[in-house]
């Protein structure tokens, strides 16, 4: 970001004297990384400047993923919350648009090997071991577009709700790939033909994966907190194009 640009304003979806949560935009990194030296916009620094105090990230969202991102406002609260995330006491709900019709709800228990970074892990010699990875998912809406693609005369898509029980890197994207229900807009684990179709038909140039909800017991008040994040303009355009509405996110087939 140059000196002439206005800093982005993050949507704060929850705040008290101990915690703050934002609706992270797709394409924005959570914090600075030497792997992305050319990037100038980060959620952590932007939020710090926006509220005028230091923030401590409690978890992360991949750069292309949007939605609820929670921070502590002190290192003490962070030290209390981090074990809750590690111990699966924080319940996360995501929504995604995927290729194909997902017919029924299921629990996928499919171990994943850690994805090594081409730069940071270039000297690694040992093959990573597969670790437990569990995702609960269910279909909430389906659609069919009368657009030929490959050997099919139409394209089928599903709106899917996912609840990860573990936190492996790119878990939801890799699990949907394993099921051949690739998340639209995923350039690493997706289907390029469907990604191109969504760019052409809906001007969708982002990953259609959104962290919709975070639920946890507050570390100080001991009250259950539910934080939600609305969908962005691209999501609304895609939902309309597929004949869905935001209300479908709460429905069940």
mmCIF file with all atom_site columns, C-alpha atoms in Angstrom, residues 7-140:
data_model
loop_
_atom_site.group_PDB
_atom_site.id
_atom_site.type_symbol
_atom_site.label_atom_id
_atom_site.label_alt_id
_atom_site.label_comp_id
_atom_site.label_asym_id
_atom_site.label_entity_id
_atom_site.label_seq_id
_atom_site.pdbx_PDB_ins_code
_atom_site.Cartn_x
_atom_site.Cartn_y
_atom_site.Cartn_z
_atom_site.occupancy
_atom_site.B_iso_or_equiv
_atom_site.pdbx_formal_charge
_atom_site.auth_seq_id
_atom_site.auth_comp_id
_atom_site.auth_asym_id
_atom_site.auth_atom_id
_atom_site.pdbx_PDB_model_num
ATOM 1   C CA . UNK A 1 7   ? -6.108  1.849   4.538  1.00 0.00 ? 7   UNK A CA 1
ATOM 2   C CA . UNK A 1 8   ? -8.881  -0.763  4.247  1.00 0.00 ? 8   UNK A CA 1
ATOM 3   C CA . UNK A 1 9   ? -11.562 -0.721  6.917  1.00 0.00 ? 9   UNK A CA 1
ATOM 4   C CA . UNK A 1 10  ? -12.221 -4.145  8.381  1.00 0.00 ? 10  UNK A CA 1
ATOM 5   C CA . UNK A 1 11  ? -15.736 -5.143  9.405  1.00 0.00 ? 11  UNK A CA 1
ATOM 6   C CA . UNK A 1 12  ? -15.684 -5.856  13.145 1.00 0.00 ? 12  UNK A CA 1
ATOM 7   C CA . UNK A 1 13  ? -18.292 -8.544  13.894 1.00 0.00 ? 13  UNK A CA 1
ATOM 8   C CA . UNK A 1 14  ? -17.582 -8.966  17.617 1.00 0.00 ? 14  UNK A CA 1
ATOM 9   C CA . UNK A 1 15  ? -15.718 -6.968  20.249 1.00 0.00 ? 15  UNK A CA 1
ATOM 10  C CA . UNK A 1 16  ? -15.480 -6.802  24.021 1.00 0.00 ? 16  UNK A CA 1
ATOM 11  C CA . UNK A 1 17  ? -12.653 -5.822  26.355 1.00 0.00 ? 17  UNK A CA 1
ATOM 12  C CA . UNK A 1 18  ? -10.864 -9.153  25.821 1.00 0.00 ? 18  UNK A CA 1
ATOM 13  C CA . UNK A 1 19  ? -11.568 -10.274 22.242 1.00 0.00 ? 19  UNK A CA 1
ATOM 14  C CA . UNK A 1 20  ? -12.237 -8.865  18.791 1.00 0.00 ? 20  UNK A CA 1
ATOM 15  C CA . UNK A 1 21  ? -13.355 -10.617 15.614 1.00 0.00 ? 21  UNK A CA 1
ATOM 16  C CA . UNK A 1 22  ? -13.447 -9.390  12.031 1.00 0.00 ? 22  UNK A CA 1
ATOM 17  C CA . UNK A 1 23  ? -14.954 -10.563 8.770  1.00 0.00 ? 23  UNK A CA 1
ATOM 18  C CA . UNK A 1 24  ? -11.715 -11.204 6.877  1.00 0.00 ? 24  UNK A CA 1
ATOM 19  C CA . UNK A 1 25  ? -11.901 -10.311 3.189  1.00 0.00 ? 25  UNK A CA 1
ATOM 20  C CA . UNK A 1 26  ? -10.858 -12.902 0.633  1.00 0.00 ? 26  UNK A CA 1
ATOM 21  C CA . UNK A 1 27  ? -7.346  -12.261 -0.655 1.00 0.00 ? 27  UNK A CA 1
ATOM 22  C CA . UNK A 1 28  ? -6.011  -10.633 2.505  1.00 0.00 ? 28  UNK A CA 1
ATOM 23  C CA . UNK A 1 29  ? -3.209  -12.214 4.530  1.00 0.00 ? 29  UNK A CA 1
ATOM 24  C CA . UNK A 1 30  ? -3.654  -12.548 8.288  1.00 0.00 ? 30  UNK A CA 1
ATOM 25  C CA . UNK A 1 31  ? -0.154  -11.281 9.109  1.00 0.00 ? 31  UNK A CA 1
ATOM 26  C CA . UNK A 1 32  ? 3.205   -10.480 7.545  1.00 0.00 ? 32  UNK A CA 1
ATOM 27  C CA . UNK A 1 33  ? 5.195   -13.368 6.099  1.00 0.00 ? 33  UNK A CA 1
ATOM 28  C CA . UNK A 1 34  ? 8.615   -13.493 4.498  1.00 0.00 ? 34  UNK A CA 1
ATOM 29  C CA . UNK A 1 35  ? 7.025   -15.784 1.900  1.00 0.00 ? 35  UNK A CA 1
ATOM 30  C CA . UNK A 1 36  ? 4.890   -12.863 0.680  1.00 0.00 ? 36  UNK A CA 1
ATOM 31  C CA . UNK A 1 37  ? 7.383   -10.021 0.715  1.00 0.00 ? 37  UNK A CA 1
ATOM 32  C CA . UNK A 1 38  ? 5.485   -8.000  -1.903 1.00 0.00 ? 38  UNK A CA 1
ATOM 33  C CA . UNK A 1 39  ? 2.237   -7.878  0.066  1.00 0.00 ? 39  UNK A CA 1
ATOM 34  C CA . UNK A 1 40  ? 1.363   -4.688  1.931  1.00 0.00 ? 40  UNK A CA 1
ATOM 35  C CA . UNK A 1 41  ? -2.093  -5.349  3.439  1.00 0.00 ? 41  UNK A CA 1
ATOM 36  C CA . UNK A 1 42  ? -2.492  -7.580  6.471  1.00 0.00 ? 42  UNK A CA 1
ATOM 37  C CA . UNK A 1 43  ? -5.471  -8.148  8.754  1.00 0.00 ? 43  UNK A CA 1
ATOM 38  C CA . UNK A 1 44  ? -3.423  -8.076  11.953 1.00 0.00 ? 44  UNK A CA 1
ATOM 39  C CA . UNK A 1 45  ? -1.699  -4.729  11.309 1.00 0.00 ? 45  UNK A CA 1
ATOM 40  C CA . UNK A 1 46  ? -4.815  -3.157  9.775  1.00 0.00 ? 46  UNK A CA 1
ATOM 41  C CA . UNK A 1 47  ? -6.966  -4.118  12.756 1.00 0.00 ? 47  UNK A CA 1
ATOM 42  C CA . UNK A 1 48  ? -4.321  -2.907  15.205 1.00 0.00 ? 48  UNK A CA 1
ATOM 43  C CA . UNK A 1 49  ? -4.276  0.496   13.542 1.00 0.00 ? 49  UNK A CA 1
ATOM 44  C CA . UNK A 1 50  ? -8.072  0.572   13.250 1.00 0.00 ? 50  UNK A CA 1
ATOM 45  C CA . UNK A 1 51  ? -8.808  -0.020  16.963 1.00 0.00 ? 51  UNK A CA 1
ATOM 46  C CA . UNK A 1 52  ? -5.611  1.523   18.310 1.00 0.00 ? 52  UNK A CA 1
ATOM 47  C CA . UNK A 1 53  ? -4.281  -1.438  20.266 1.00 0.00 ? 53  UNK A CA 1
ATOM 48  C CA . UNK A 1 54  ? -2.291  -4.610  19.750 1.00 0.00 ? 54  UNK A CA 1
ATOM 49  C CA . UNK A 1 55  ? -4.099  -7.775  18.707 1.00 0.00 ? 55  UNK A CA 1
ATOM 50  C CA . UNK A 1 56  ? -3.028  -11.397 19.014 1.00 0.00 ? 56  UNK A CA 1
ATOM 51  C CA . UNK A 1 57  ? -4.211  -13.889 16.374 1.00 0.00 ? 57  UNK A CA 1
ATOM 52  C CA . UNK A 1 58  ? -5.807  -17.034 17.818 1.00 0.00 ? 58  UNK A CA 1
ATOM 53  C CA . UNK A 1 59  ? -6.134  -19.006 14.575 1.00 0.00 ? 59  UNK A CA 1
ATOM 54  C CA . UNK A 1 60  ? -5.722  -18.395 10.861 1.00 0.00 ? 60  UNK A CA 1
ATOM 55  C CA . UNK A 1 61  ? -7.652  -18.401 7.628  1.00 0.00 ? 61  UNK A CA 1
ATOM 56  C CA . UNK A 1 62  ? -6.000  -19.088 4.291  1.00 0.00 ? 62  UNK A CA 1
ATOM 57  C CA . UNK A 1 63  ? -5.461  -15.997 2.195  1.00 0.00 ? 63  UNK A CA 1
ATOM 58  C CA . UNK A 1 64  ? -8.318  -16.734 -0.263 1.00 0.00 ? 64  UNK A CA 1
ATOM 59  C CA . UNK A 1 65  ? -10.784 -17.715 2.485  1.00 0.00 ? 65  UNK A CA 1
ATOM 60  C CA . UNK A 1 66  ? -13.130 -15.103 3.934  1.00 0.00 ? 66  UNK A CA 1
ATOM 61  C CA . UNK A 1 67  ? -15.039 -14.973 7.192  1.00 0.00 ? 67  UNK A CA 1
ATOM 62  C CA . UNK A 1 68  ? -14.765 -14.924 10.982 1.00 0.00 ? 68  UNK A CA 1
ATOM 63  C CA . UNK A 1 69  ? -11.251 -14.342 12.299 1.00 0.00 ? 69  UNK A CA 1
ATOM 64  C CA . UNK A 1 70  ? -10.774 -13.997 16.063 1.00 0.00 ? 70  UNK A CA 1
ATOM 65  C CA . UNK A 1 71  ? -8.061  -12.084 17.935 1.00 0.00 ? 71  UNK A CA 1
ATOM 66  C CA . UNK A 1 72  ? -7.240  -11.651 21.602 1.00 0.00 ? 72  UNK A CA 1
ATOM 67  C CA . UNK A 1 73  ? -6.578  -8.177  22.955 1.00 0.00 ? 73  UNK A CA 1
ATOM 68  C CA . UNK A 1 74  ? -3.848  -9.325  25.357 1.00 0.00 ? 74  UNK A CA 1
ATOM 69  C CA . UNK A 1 75  ? -1.238  -12.045 25.490 1.00 0.00 ? 75  UNK A CA 1
ATOM 70  C CA . UNK A 1 76  ? -2.881  -13.383 28.666 1.00 0.00 ? 76  UNK A CA 1
ATOM 71  C CA . UNK A 1 77  ? -6.211  -13.984 26.931 1.00 0.00 ? 77  UNK A CA 1
ATOM 72  C CA . UNK A 1 78  ? -4.374  -15.433 23.937 1.00 0.00 ? 78  UNK A CA 1
ATOM 73  C CA . UNK A 1 79  ? -2.649  -17.967 26.191 1.00 0.00 ? 79  UNK A CA 1
ATOM 74  C CA . UNK A 1 80  ? -6.052  -19.018 27.545 1.00 0.00 ? 80  UNK A CA 1
ATOM 75  C CA . UNK A 1 81  ? -7.717  -19.257 24.131 1.00 0.00 ? 81  UNK A CA 1
ATOM 76  C CA . UNK A 1 82  ? -4.991  -21.037 22.163 1.00 0.00 ? 82  UNK A CA 1
ATOM 77  C CA . UNK A 1 83  ? -5.486  -24.397 23.948 1.00 0.00 ? 83  UNK A CA 1
ATOM 78  C CA . UNK A 1 84  ? -9.215  -24.124 23.245 1.00 0.00 ? 84  UNK A CA 1
ATOM 79  C CA . UNK A 1 85  ? -8.523  -23.999 19.517 1.00 0.00 ? 85  UNK A CA 1
ATOM 80  C CA . UNK A 1 86  ? -5.951  -26.792 19.750 1.00 0.00 ? 86  UNK A CA 1
ATOM 81  C CA . UNK A 1 87  ? -8.292  -28.913 21.871 1.00 0.00 ? 87  UNK A CA 1
ATOM 82  C CA . UNK A 1 88  ? -11.263 -28.601 19.494 1.00 0.00 ? 88  UNK A CA 1
ATOM 83  C CA . UNK A 1 89  ? -13.313 -26.622 22.001 1.00 0.00 ? 89  UNK A CA 1
ATOM 84  C CA . UNK A 1 90  ? -13.952 -23.928 19.385 1.00 0.00 ? 90  UNK A CA 1
ATOM 85  C CA . UNK A 1 91  ? -16.619 -24.965 16.878 1.00 0.00 ? 91  UNK A CA 1
ATOM 86  C CA . UNK A 1 92  ? -16.135 -23.677 13.329 1.00 0.00 ? 92  UNK A CA 1
ATOM 87  C CA . UNK A 1 93  ? -18.698 -23.635 10.525 1.00 0.00 ? 93  UNK A CA 1
ATOM 88  C CA . UNK A 1 94  ? -17.820 -22.962 6.895  1.00 0.00 ? 94  UNK A CA 1
ATOM 89  C CA . UNK A 1 95  ? -19.823 -22.746 3.680  1.00 0.00 ? 95  UNK A CA 1
ATOM 90  C CA . UNK A 1 96  ? -18.568 -23.476 0.178  1.00 0.00 ? 96  UNK A CA 1
ATOM 91  C CA . UNK A 1 97  ? -19.829 -23.856 -3.375 1.00 0.00 ? 97  UNK A CA 1
ATOM 92  C CA . UNK A 1 98  ? -18.585 -27.135 -4.832 1.00 0.00 ? 98  UNK A CA 1
ATOM 93  C CA . UNK A 1 99  ? -18.874 -28.931 -8.157 1.00 0.00 ? 99  UNK A CA 1
ATOM 94  C CA . UNK A 1 100 ? -21.392 -31.753 -8.395 1.00 0.00 ? 100 UNK A CA 1
ATOM 95  C CA . UNK A 1 101 ? -24.390 -32.627 -6.260 1.00 0.00 ? 101 UNK A CA 1
ATOM 96  C CA . UNK A 1 102 ? -23.565 -33.634 -2.708 1.00 0.00 ? 102 UNK A CA 1
ATOM 97  C CA . UNK A 1 103 ? -26.353 -36.118 -1.986 1.00 0.00 ? 103 UNK A CA 1
ATOM 98  C CA . UNK A 1 104 ? -26.209 -36.577 1.780  1.00 0.00 ? 104 UNK A CA 1
ATOM 99  C CA . UNK A 1 105 ? -24.566 -35.489 5.005  1.00 0.00 ? 105 UNK A CA 1
ATOM 100 C CA . UNK A 1 106 ? -21.533 -37.455 6.129  1.00 0.00 ? 106 UNK A CA 1
ATOM 101 C CA . UNK A 1 107 ? -18.423 -37.460 8.288  1.00 0.00 ? 107 UNK A CA 1
ATOM 102 C CA . UNK A 1 108 ? -15.199 -37.768 6.310  1.00 0.00 ? 108 UNK A CA 1
ATOM 103 C CA . UNK A 1 109 ? -12.295 -39.260 8.258  1.00 0.00 ? 109 UNK A CA 1
ATOM 104 C CA . UNK A 1 110 ? -9.436  -39.075 5.764  1.00 0.00 ? 110 UNK A CA 1
ATOM 105 C CA . UNK A 1 111 ? -5.875  -38.507 7.095  1.00 0.00 ? 111 UNK A CA 1
ATOM 106 C CA . UNK A 1 112 ? -3.808  -35.856 5.328  1.00 0.00 ? 112 UNK A CA 1
ATOM 107 C CA . UNK A 1 113 ? -0.066  -35.478 4.920  1.00 0.00 ? 113 UNK A CA 1
ATOM 108 C CA . UNK A 1 114 ? 1.271   -32.068 5.806  1.00 0.00 ? 114 UNK A CA 1
ATOM 109 C CA . UNK A 1 115 ? 1.698   -29.915 2.721  1.00 0.00 ? 115 UNK A CA 1
ATOM 110 C CA . UNK A 1 116 ? 5.308   -28.735 2.533  1.00 0.00 ? 116 UNK A CA 1
ATOM 111 C CA . UNK A 1 117 ? 6.035   -25.214 1.369  1.00 0.00 ? 117 UNK A CA 1
ATOM 112 C CA . UNK A 1 118 ? 8.234   -25.078 -1.731 1.00 0.00 ? 118 UNK A CA 1
ATOM 113 C CA . UNK A 1 119 ? 10.422  -22.377 -0.197 1.00 0.00 ? 119 UNK A CA 1
ATOM 114 C CA . UNK A 1 120 ? 10.285  -22.806 3.586  1.00 0.00 ? 120 UNK A CA 1
ATOM 115 C CA . UNK A 1 121 ? 10.512  -26.599 3.461  1.00 0.00 ? 121 UNK A CA 1
ATOM 116 C CA . UNK A 1 122 ? 12.753  -27.030 0.424  1.00 0.00 ? 122 UNK A CA 1
ATOM 117 C CA . UNK A 1 123 ? 15.461  -28.767 2.509  1.00 0.00 ? 123 UNK A CA 1
ATOM 118 C CA . UNK A 1 124 ? 13.070  -31.190 4.214  1.00 0.00 ? 124 UNK A CA 1
ATOM 119 C CA . UNK A 1 125 ? 14.095  -34.791 3.589  1.00 0.00 ? 125 UNK A CA 1
ATOM 120 C CA . UNK A 1 126 ? 11.584  -36.901 5.499  1.00 0.00 ? 126 UNK A CA 1
ATOM 121 C CA . UNK A 1 127 ? 8.221   -37.675 3.930  1.00 0.00 ? 127 UNK A CA 1
ATOM 122 C CA . UNK A 1 128 ? 5.490   -36.179 6.149  1.00 0.00 ? 128 UNK A CA 1
ATOM 123 C CA . UNK A 1 129 ? 3.265   -38.671 7.919  1.00 0.00 ? 129 UNK A CA 1
ATOM 124 C CA . UNK A 1 130 ? -0.472  -38.601 7.333  1.00 0.00 ? 130 UNK A CA 1
ATOM 125 C CA . UNK A 1 131 ? -2.301  -37.094 10.327 1.00 0.00 ? 131 UNK A CA 1
ATOM 126 C CA . UNK A 1 132 ? -5.897  -37.419 11.435 1.00 0.00 ? 132 UNK A CA 1
ATOM 127 C CA . UNK A 1 133 ? -8.228  -35.115 9.520  1.00 0.00 ? 133 UNK A CA 1
ATOM 128 C CA . UNK A 1 134 ? -11.989 -35.167 10.076 1.00 0.00 ? 134 UNK A CA 1
ATOM 129 C CA . UNK A 1 135 ? -14.643 -33.030 8.387  1.00 0.00 ? 135 UNK A CA 1
ATOM 130 C CA . UNK A 1 136 ? -18.392 -33.112 8.957  1.00 0.00 ? 136 UNK A CA 1
ATOM 131 C CA . UNK A 1 137 ? -20.356 -31.862 5.961  1.00 0.00 ? 137 UNK A CA 1
ATOM 132 C CA . UNK A 1 138 ? -23.898 -31.624 4.634  1.00 0.00 ? 138 UNK A CA 1
ATOM 133 C CA . UNK A 1 139 ? -25.594 -30.275 1.492  1.00 0.00 ? 139 UNK A CA 1
ATOM 134 C CA . UNK A 1 140 ? -27.856 -27.252 1.940  1.00 0.00 ? 140 UNK A CA 1
#
